Coordinates of C-alpha atoms and ligand atoms in Angstrom, one line a residue:
M1 CA 71.1 122.0 -63.5
S2 CA 74.1 122.4 -61.2
S3 CA 71.8 124.0 -58.6
F4 CA 69.3 121.2 -59.1
R5 CA 72.1 118.7 -58.3
E6 CA 73.3 120.7 -55.3
D7 CA 69.7 121.3 -54.0
G8 CA 68.9 117.7 -54.7
A9 CA 71.8 116.5 -52.7
A10 CA 70.9 118.9 -49.9
A11 CA 67.2 117.6 -49.9
V12 CA 68.3 114.0 -49.7
E13 CA 70.7 114.9 -46.9
W14 CA 67.9 116.7 -45.1
V15 CA 65.7 113.6 -45.3
A16 CA 68.5 111.3 -44.2
S17 CA 69.3 113.4 -41.2
Y18 CA 65.6 113.9 -40.4
L19 CA 65.1 110.1 -40.4
E20 CA 68.1 109.8 -38.0
R21 CA 66.8 112.3 -35.5
V22 CA 63.0 111.8 -35.9
S23 CA 62.9 109.6 -32.8
D24 CA 64.1 112.6 -30.7
L25 CA 61.3 114.8 -31.9
P26 CA 57.9 115.0 -30.1
V27 CA 55.7 112.5 -32.0
L28 CA 52.5 114.5 -31.8
S29 CA 53.0 118.1 -32.8
Q30 CA 52.8 120.3 -29.8
A31 CA 51.5 123.2 -32.0
E32 CA 48.3 125.1 -31.1
P33 CA 45.8 125.8 -33.9
G34 CA 47.0 128.8 -35.9
D35 CA 50.7 128.7 -34.7
I36 CA 52.1 127.6 -38.0
R37 CA 50.0 130.0 -40.0
A38 CA 51.1 132.9 -37.8
T39 CA 54.8 132.3 -38.7
L40 CA 54.1 132.1 -42.5
P41 CA 54.1 135.2 -44.7
R42 CA 50.6 136.4 -45.6
S43 CA 51.5 136.8 -49.3
P44 CA 53.6 134.9 -51.8
P45 CA 57.1 136.1 -52.6
D46 CA 57.4 138.5 -55.6
E47 CA 61.0 137.5 -56.4
P48 CA 62.4 134.0 -56.8
E49 CA 64.0 132.6 -53.7
P50 CA 66.7 129.8 -53.5
F51 CA 65.6 126.3 -52.8
S52 CA 67.8 126.4 -49.7
S53 CA 65.4 128.9 -48.1
V54 CA 62.6 126.3 -48.5
L55 CA 64.8 123.7 -46.6
R56 CA 65.6 126.3 -44.0
D57 CA 62.0 127.1 -43.3
L58 CA 61.1 123.4 -43.2
D59 CA 63.3 123.2 -40.1
T60 CA 62.4 126.5 -38.5
V61 CA 58.8 127.0 -39.5
L62 CA 57.2 123.7 -40.4
L63 CA 58.9 121.1 -38.3
P64 CA 57.1 122.2 -35.0
G65 CA 53.8 121.7 -36.9
L66 CA 54.5 118.2 -38.0
T67 CA 53.2 115.1 -36.3
H68 CA 55.9 112.6 -37.0
W69 CA 54.4 109.6 -38.8
Q70 CA 58.0 108.5 -39.5
S71 CA 58.7 108.3 -35.7
P72 CA 59.3 104.8 -34.3
R73 CA 57.0 105.7 -31.5
F74 CA 54.0 106.6 -33.7
F75 CA 51.5 104.1 -32.4
A76 CA 48.2 105.9 -33.2
Y77 CA 45.5 105.0 -35.8
F78 CA 47.4 102.6 -38.1
A79 CA 51.1 103.5 -38.1
A80 CA 52.8 103.8 -41.5
T81 CA 56.3 104.0 -42.9
G82 CA 57.8 105.9 -45.8
S83 CA 60.7 103.5 -46.3
E84 CA 63.9 104.7 -47.9
P85 CA 63.4 103.0 -51.3
G86 CA 59.8 104.4 -51.4
V87 CA 61.1 107.9 -50.5
L88 CA 63.7 107.8 -53.3
A89 CA 61.1 106.5 -55.8
E90 CA 58.9 109.5 -54.9
L91 CA 61.7 111.7 -56.1
L92 CA 61.9 109.8 -59.4
I93 CA 58.2 109.9 -59.8
A94 CA 58.2 113.7 -59.5
G95 CA 61.2 113.9 -61.8
L96 CA 59.5 111.9 -64.5
N97 CA 56.2 113.6 -63.9
Q98 CA 54.2 111.0 -65.9
V99 CA 50.5 111.7 -66.4
G100 CA 48.8 108.4 -67.1
I101 CA 45.6 109.4 -68.8
L102 CA 45.8 106.8 -71.6
W103 CA 48.1 103.8 -72.2
R104 CA 50.0 105.7 -74.8
T105 CA 50.7 108.7 -72.5
S106 CA 52.9 106.3 -70.5
P107 CA 52.9 102.7 -71.4
A108 CA 55.5 101.9 -68.7
L109 CA 53.3 103.5 -66.0
Q110 CA 50.3 101.4 -67.0
E111 CA 52.1 98.2 -67.5
L112 CA 54.2 98.5 -64.4
E113 CA 51.0 99.2 -62.4
E114 CA 49.4 96.1 -63.7
V115 CA 52.5 94.0 -63.1
T116 CA 53.2 95.3 -59.6
L117 CA 49.6 94.7 -58.6
D118 CA 49.9 91.2 -59.9
W119 CA 53.1 90.7 -58.0
L120 CA 51.4 92.1 -54.8
A121 CA 48.4 89.8 -55.4
Q122 CA 50.9 86.8 -55.6
L123 CA 52.6 88.0 -52.4
L124 CA 49.3 88.1 -50.6
G125 CA 48.1 84.7 -51.9
L126 CA 45.3 86.1 -54.1
P127 CA 44.4 84.2 -57.3
S128 CA 45.5 85.4 -60.7
E129 CA 42.0 86.2 -61.9
F130 CA 42.1 89.4 -59.9
H131 CA 42.9 92.5 -61.9
G132 CA 44.4 95.3 -59.9
H133 CA 45.0 99.0 -60.1
I134 CA 46.2 101.7 -57.7
E135 CA 43.9 104.3 -56.1
D136 CA 45.0 107.1 -53.9
T137 CA 43.3 105.8 -50.8
A138 CA 41.1 103.0 -49.5
S139 CA 38.3 105.5 -49.3
T140 CA 38.4 106.0 -53.1
G141 CA 38.5 102.2 -53.4
V142 CA 35.3 101.8 -51.4
L143 CA 33.6 104.6 -53.3
S144 CA 34.6 103.0 -56.6
A145 CA 33.6 99.5 -55.6
L146 CA 30.2 100.7 -54.5
A147 CA 29.7 102.7 -57.7
V148 CA 30.3 99.5 -59.6
A149 CA 28.0 97.5 -57.3
R150 CA 25.2 100.0 -57.8
A151 CA 25.6 99.9 -61.5
V152 CA 25.5 96.1 -61.8
R153 CA 22.4 95.8 -59.6
P154 CA 20.0 98.5 -60.6
G155 CA 17.1 99.1 -58.3
H156 CA 19.0 97.8 -55.2
R157 CA 20.2 100.7 -53.2
V158 CA 21.1 99.2 -49.9
V159 CA 24.7 98.7 -48.7
L160 CA 25.5 96.7 -45.6
C161 CA 28.5 96.7 -43.4
S162 CA 29.3 96.1 -39.7
E163 CA 28.8 98.9 -37.2
H164 CA 32.6 98.8 -36.9
A165 CA 33.3 99.4 -40.7
H166 CA 35.4 102.4 -41.6
S167 CA 33.6 105.7 -42.1
A168 CA 34.7 105.6 -45.7
A169 CA 31.6 103.4 -46.2
D170 CA 29.3 106.1 -44.8
K171 CA 31.0 108.7 -47.0
A172 CA 30.7 106.6 -50.1
A173 CA 27.1 105.7 -49.5
K174 CA 26.3 109.3 -48.9
L175 CA 27.9 110.4 -52.2
L176 CA 26.3 107.6 -54.2
E177 CA 22.9 108.2 -52.6
L178 CA 22.8 104.6 -51.3
E179 CA 21.3 103.6 -48.0
L180 CA 23.9 102.2 -45.6
R181 CA 22.7 99.7 -43.0
K182 CA 25.0 98.9 -40.1
V183 CA 24.9 95.3 -39.0
P184 CA 25.5 94.7 -35.2
V185 CA 28.6 92.9 -34.2
D186 CA 29.3 90.0 -31.8
D187 CA 31.3 90.2 -28.6
E188 CA 34.5 90.1 -30.7
F189 CA 33.4 93.1 -32.8
R190 CA 32.7 90.9 -35.9
L191 CA 29.7 91.5 -38.2
R192 CA 26.9 89.0 -37.3
P193 CA 26.2 87.3 -40.7
E194 CA 22.9 85.9 -39.6
L195 CA 21.6 89.4 -39.5
L196 CA 22.4 90.2 -43.1
E197 CA 19.2 91.1 -45.0
L198 CA 20.2 91.3 -48.6
D199 CA 16.8 91.6 -50.5
D200 CA 17.4 95.3 -51.4
A201 CA 21.1 95.2 -51.3
C202 CA 23.7 95.9 -54.0
A203 CA 26.8 95.5 -51.8
V204 CA 28.2 94.3 -48.6
I205 CA 31.4 95.7 -47.2
A206 CA 33.2 93.2 -45.0
T207 CA 36.4 94.2 -43.1
I208 CA 39.5 92.2 -42.3
G209 CA 41.1 94.4 -39.6
T210 CA 38.5 96.9 -38.6
T211 CA 39.8 100.4 -37.7
G212 CA 38.8 100.2 -34.0
A213 CA 39.8 96.8 -32.9
A214 CA 41.3 95.1 -36.1
A215 CA 38.4 92.6 -35.9
I216 CA 37.9 90.1 -38.7
D217 CA 34.4 89.8 -40.1
P218 CA 33.4 86.2 -40.9
I219 CA 34.2 86.3 -44.6
P220 CA 33.1 82.7 -45.5
E221 CA 29.5 83.2 -44.2
I222 CA 29.3 86.7 -45.7
A223 CA 30.5 85.4 -49.1
D224 CA 28.0 82.6 -49.0
A225 CA 25.2 85.1 -48.4
C226 CA 26.4 87.5 -51.1
E227 CA 26.8 84.7 -53.6
A228 CA 23.3 83.4 -52.9
A229 CA 21.7 86.8 -53.3
G230 CA 23.9 88.0 -56.2
V231 CA 25.2 90.9 -54.1
W232 CA 28.7 92.5 -54.6
L233 CA 31.2 91.8 -51.8
H234 CA 33.9 94.3 -51.2
V235 CA 36.6 93.2 -48.6
D236 CA 38.2 96.2 -46.9
A237 CA 41.6 95.0 -45.7
A238 CA 43.2 98.5 -45.9
Y239 CA 45.4 97.9 -42.9
A240 CA 45.6 94.2 -42.3
G241 CA 45.8 93.0 -45.9
S242 CA 49.6 93.5 -46.0
A243 CA 49.9 90.8 -43.3
A244 CA 48.8 88.1 -45.8
V245 CA 52.4 88.3 -47.1
C246 CA 53.1 85.9 -44.3
P247 CA 51.7 82.4 -45.1
E248 CA 51.2 81.6 -41.4
L249 CA 48.7 84.5 -41.2
R250 CA 46.7 83.6 -44.2
P251 CA 44.1 81.7 -42.1
L252 CA 43.0 85.1 -41.0
F253 CA 42.1 85.8 -44.6
T254 CA 40.1 82.7 -45.3
D255 CA 37.9 83.1 -48.4
W256 CA 38.7 86.7 -49.0
E257 CA 39.4 85.7 -52.6
R258 CA 35.7 85.1 -53.0
A259 CA 35.2 88.9 -52.9
D260 CA 34.2 90.8 -56.0
S261 CA 36.7 93.5 -55.0
I262 CA 39.4 93.9 -52.3
G263 CA 41.2 96.9 -51.0
V264 CA 44.7 96.9 -49.3
N265 CA 46.8 99.9 -48.5
P266 CA 50.5 99.4 -49.1
H267 CA 50.8 102.9 -47.7
K268 CA 49.7 101.6 -44.3
W269 CA 51.8 98.5 -43.4
L270 CA 54.0 97.8 -46.4
G271 CA 56.5 100.6 -46.3
V272 CA 55.2 102.6 -49.3
P273 CA 55.0 106.3 -48.7
M274 CA 51.6 107.9 -48.7
D275 CA 49.7 107.4 -51.0
C276 CA 49.3 104.0 -52.5
S277 CA 46.1 101.9 -52.2
A278 CA 45.7 98.7 -54.1
L279 CA 42.2 97.8 -55.5
W280 CA 41.7 94.4 -57.1
S281 CA 38.6 93.0 -58.7
R282 CA 37.7 89.7 -60.2
R283 CA 35.2 91.7 -62.4
P284 CA 37.3 94.4 -64.2
D285 CA 34.8 94.5 -67.0
D286 CA 32.2 95.8 -64.6
F287 CA 34.6 98.5 -63.5
R288 CA 35.1 99.4 -67.1
R289 CA 31.4 99.5 -67.9
T290 CA 30.9 101.8 -64.9
F291 CA 33.8 104.2 -65.4
S292 CA 34.8 104.2 -69.0
L293 CA 34.2 107.5 -70.8
V294 CA 36.6 108.3 -73.5
P295 CA 35.8 111.6 -75.2
E296 CA 36.8 112.3 -78.8
F297 CA 40.1 114.1 -78.0
L298 CA 41.2 111.0 -76.1
Q299 CA 40.3 108.4 -78.7
S300 CA 43.4 106.4 -79.8
P301 CA 44.0 103.5 -82.1
D302 CA 45.9 101.5 -79.5
D303 CA 44.8 98.0 -78.7
A304 CA 45.0 98.6 -74.9
V305 CA 42.5 99.2 -72.1
N306 CA 43.4 102.5 -70.3
L307 CA 43.5 102.3 -66.5
S308 CA 41.6 105.6 -66.5
E309 CA 38.7 103.5 -67.8
L310 CA 38.6 101.6 -64.5
S311 CA 38.7 104.4 -62.1
I312 CA 37.4 107.9 -61.3
P313 CA 40.4 110.2 -62.2
L314 CA 41.6 110.6 -65.7
G315 CA 45.3 111.4 -64.9
R316 CA 47.1 109.0 -62.7
R317 CA 50.5 109.4 -60.9
F318 CA 53.3 106.9 -61.4
R319 CA 52.6 105.4 -58.0
A320 CA 53.5 102.0 -59.3
L321 CA 57.2 103.0 -59.3
K322 CA 57.3 103.4 -55.6
L323 CA 55.5 100.1 -55.0
W324 CA 57.9 98.4 -57.4
A325 CA 60.9 99.9 -55.6
V326 CA 59.6 98.7 -52.2
L327 CA 58.7 95.2 -53.5
R328 CA 62.2 94.9 -55.1
C329 CA 64.3 96.4 -52.3
F330 CA 62.6 94.5 -49.5
G331 CA 61.6 91.4 -51.4
R332 CA 59.1 88.9 -50.1
T333 CA 61.4 87.9 -47.2
G334 CA 62.2 91.5 -46.1
L335 CA 58.5 92.3 -46.0
Q336 CA 57.7 89.1 -44.1
E337 CA 60.4 89.9 -41.6
R338 CA 58.9 93.3 -40.8
I339 CA 55.4 92.1 -40.4
R340 CA 56.5 89.2 -38.2
E341 CA 58.5 91.6 -36.0
H342 CA 55.5 93.8 -35.6
M343 CA 53.4 90.8 -34.7
R344 CA 56.0 89.8 -32.1
L345 CA 56.2 93.3 -30.6
A346 CA 52.4 93.4 -30.4
S347 CA 52.3 90.1 -28.6
L348 CA 55.0 91.3 -26.2
F349 CA 53.0 94.5 -25.5
E350 CA 49.8 92.5 -25.0
G351 CA 51.7 90.4 -22.4
W352 CA 53.0 93.4 -20.5
V353 CA 49.4 94.8 -20.3
R354 CA 48.0 91.4 -19.1
D355 CA 50.7 91.0 -16.5
E356 CA 50.4 94.4 -15.0
P357 CA 47.7 94.9 -12.3
G358 CA 45.3 97.8 -13.1
W359 CA 45.4 97.3 -16.8
E360 CA 43.2 95.1 -19.1
I361 CA 43.0 94.0 -22.7
V362 CA 39.7 94.8 -24.3
A363 CA 39.7 93.1 -27.7
P364 CA 41.1 89.9 -29.1
R365 CA 44.4 90.6 -30.9
H366 CA 44.8 89.2 -34.4
F367 CA 47.4 91.6 -36.0
S368 CA 49.7 94.3 -34.7
L369 CA 47.0 96.4 -32.9
V370 CA 46.6 96.1 -29.1
C371 CA 43.4 97.5 -27.6
F372 CA 43.7 98.0 -23.8
R373 CA 42.7 100.3 -21.0
R374 CA 43.2 101.2 -17.4
E375 CA 40.6 99.5 -15.2
G376 CA 38.2 102.2 -14.1
A377 CA 36.4 105.0 -15.6
D378 CA 36.4 106.0 -19.3
E379 CA 37.3 109.6 -18.3
E380 CA 40.5 108.4 -16.6
N381 CA 41.5 106.7 -19.8
E382 CA 40.7 109.8 -21.8
R383 CA 42.9 111.9 -19.5
L384 CA 45.7 109.3 -19.7
L385 CA 45.6 109.4 -23.5
E386 CA 45.9 113.1 -23.5
K387 CA 48.8 113.0 -21.0
V388 CA 50.8 110.4 -22.9
N389 CA 50.3 112.3 -26.2
A390 CA 51.2 115.7 -24.7
S391 CA 54.5 114.2 -23.4
G392 CA 55.6 113.9 -27.1
E393 CA 57.3 110.6 -26.2
A394 CA 54.7 108.4 -27.9
F395 CA 51.5 108.8 -29.8
I396 CA 48.6 106.5 -29.3
S397 CA 44.9 106.8 -30.2
H398 CA 41.5 105.5 -29.0
A399 CA 38.4 103.7 -30.1
R400 CA 35.0 103.1 -28.6
L401 CA 34.4 99.4 -28.5
G402 CA 30.8 98.7 -27.5
D403 CA 30.2 100.9 -24.5
R404 CA 33.9 101.1 -23.5
Y405 CA 36.6 103.6 -24.2
A406 CA 39.7 101.7 -25.4
L407 CA 43.3 102.8 -25.9
R408 CA 44.9 101.6 -29.1
L409 CA 48.5 100.9 -29.7
A410 CA 49.2 100.0 -33.3
I411 CA 52.6 98.8 -34.4
G412 CA 53.3 99.4 -38.1
N413 CA 56.4 101.6 -38.4
F414 CA 59.4 99.7 -39.8
R415 CA 61.7 101.6 -37.5
T416 CA 60.0 100.7 -34.2
S417 CA 62.2 98.6 -31.9
E418 CA 61.5 96.8 -28.7
D419 CA 63.1 99.7 -26.9
D420 CA 60.6 102.1 -28.4
L421 CA 57.8 99.9 -27.3
R422 CA 59.2 99.6 -23.8
L423 CA 59.5 103.4 -23.6
A424 CA 55.8 103.8 -24.6
W425 CA 54.8 101.3 -21.9
D426 CA 56.9 103.1 -19.3
V427 CA 55.3 106.5 -20.3
L428 CA 51.8 104.9 -20.0
N429 CA 52.6 103.6 -16.5
R430 CA 54.3 106.8 -15.4
E431 CA 51.3 108.9 -16.5
A432 CA 48.8 106.5 -15.1
A433 CA 50.5 106.7 -11.7
V434 CA 50.2 110.5 -11.5
L435 CA 46.6 110.7 -12.6
Ligands
PLP1 C1 39.7 99.4 -42.4 C2 40.0 100.8 -43.0 N1 39.4 101.1 -44.2 C3 39.6 102.2 -44.8 C4 40.5 103.2 -44.3 C5 40.6 104.5 -45.0 O1 41.9 104.5 -45.5 P1 42.4 105.7 -46.5 O2 43.0 106.8 -45.6 O3 43.4 105.1 -47.4 O4 41.2 106.2 -47.2 C6 41.1 102.9 -43.1 C7 42.0 103.9 -42.5 O5 42.6 103.7 -41.5 C8 40.9 101.7 -42.4 O6 41.4 101.4 -41.3

């Protein structure tokens, strides 16, 4: 155990110093395909090695192959944060190594998961009738919701979503042999509800905060249509859902509580390290009827519903512990502060783009994602993106919005400051000037 204590202290020290220096590292890994593999031994070691050699190789071998999601200048896709309480909780989770297959195999895991999801629902303003559990990712949440929707509406094999919905919808429909129909969007990239044809449908996926432009589908009209037709409504708020912790942003979520199921990723914008995806439903019995399968060897006399009866995997990690740690160590006010700061920074950046000749904003901004571009050809913007990312000073990504190529700058890392944002803007302007 003494080496465990020493190695443990060294590992925590490694993470602490990594977090201090991460903003000096190139955000996007500058490795070429195969570079990292070439520096790794072809075969596993025969003899035991000390843990210190793992830490050493983390620095010398793996670090060049890491894209730094913990960097304050990670602005690509949807930025994320492994916050300090979340990181420490991951250590405890591994130390405890709970395997939640039945309530009795870890009563604390199951009950903490239900309580933290209830807390999170309260923080986001969702009503108490929602029952929540944790999935690994929003993709699994979409797959699970569609599996339930298919089961409760036999003979209806169509799923509808906007053409801007996440590709998780395509994957889930493919796996479940459902037909996915993409509904066109309006000029603000929102699903056009008057085009919903629900006769053969079992589900609609509506998104609050689409991946490309963080657009908001018109939930009230979609919910009306789904209710009238008896169709399951899943609201995918994987990225944006965390923003509902701020009451002033709740109007962006109008009527989302009318959904049958809702997915939000605390591993995106709430400081919980990957992975932790919340899935709530107001119809947990339908989840149970769809997923419950308790073979003889798992029968128990306990008067408790096992969370494994509401989801695909049997064994579950103690993810609730890291969500609990984050909710406690930041509190409602700490989380609100961070979301508000990101909203402020996004508004600032949007202003810089608007005020600078040669640049344009290409989508309305609701959350902390700014979609913009250089006036001119798509190819020029594509080259600009490559140049900025190759510099290692900031990492941004792109989307195709309608027929236009857009640059996306997503603020979501708790460590991002106004100076980081200014630096990214300077890099964009510097690289644009030399194109
Ligand atoms: C709107 C939306 N839904 C779903 C996903 C998929 O998330 P996950 O990686 O948790 O499966 C994303 C990822 O960015 C997303 O933006």
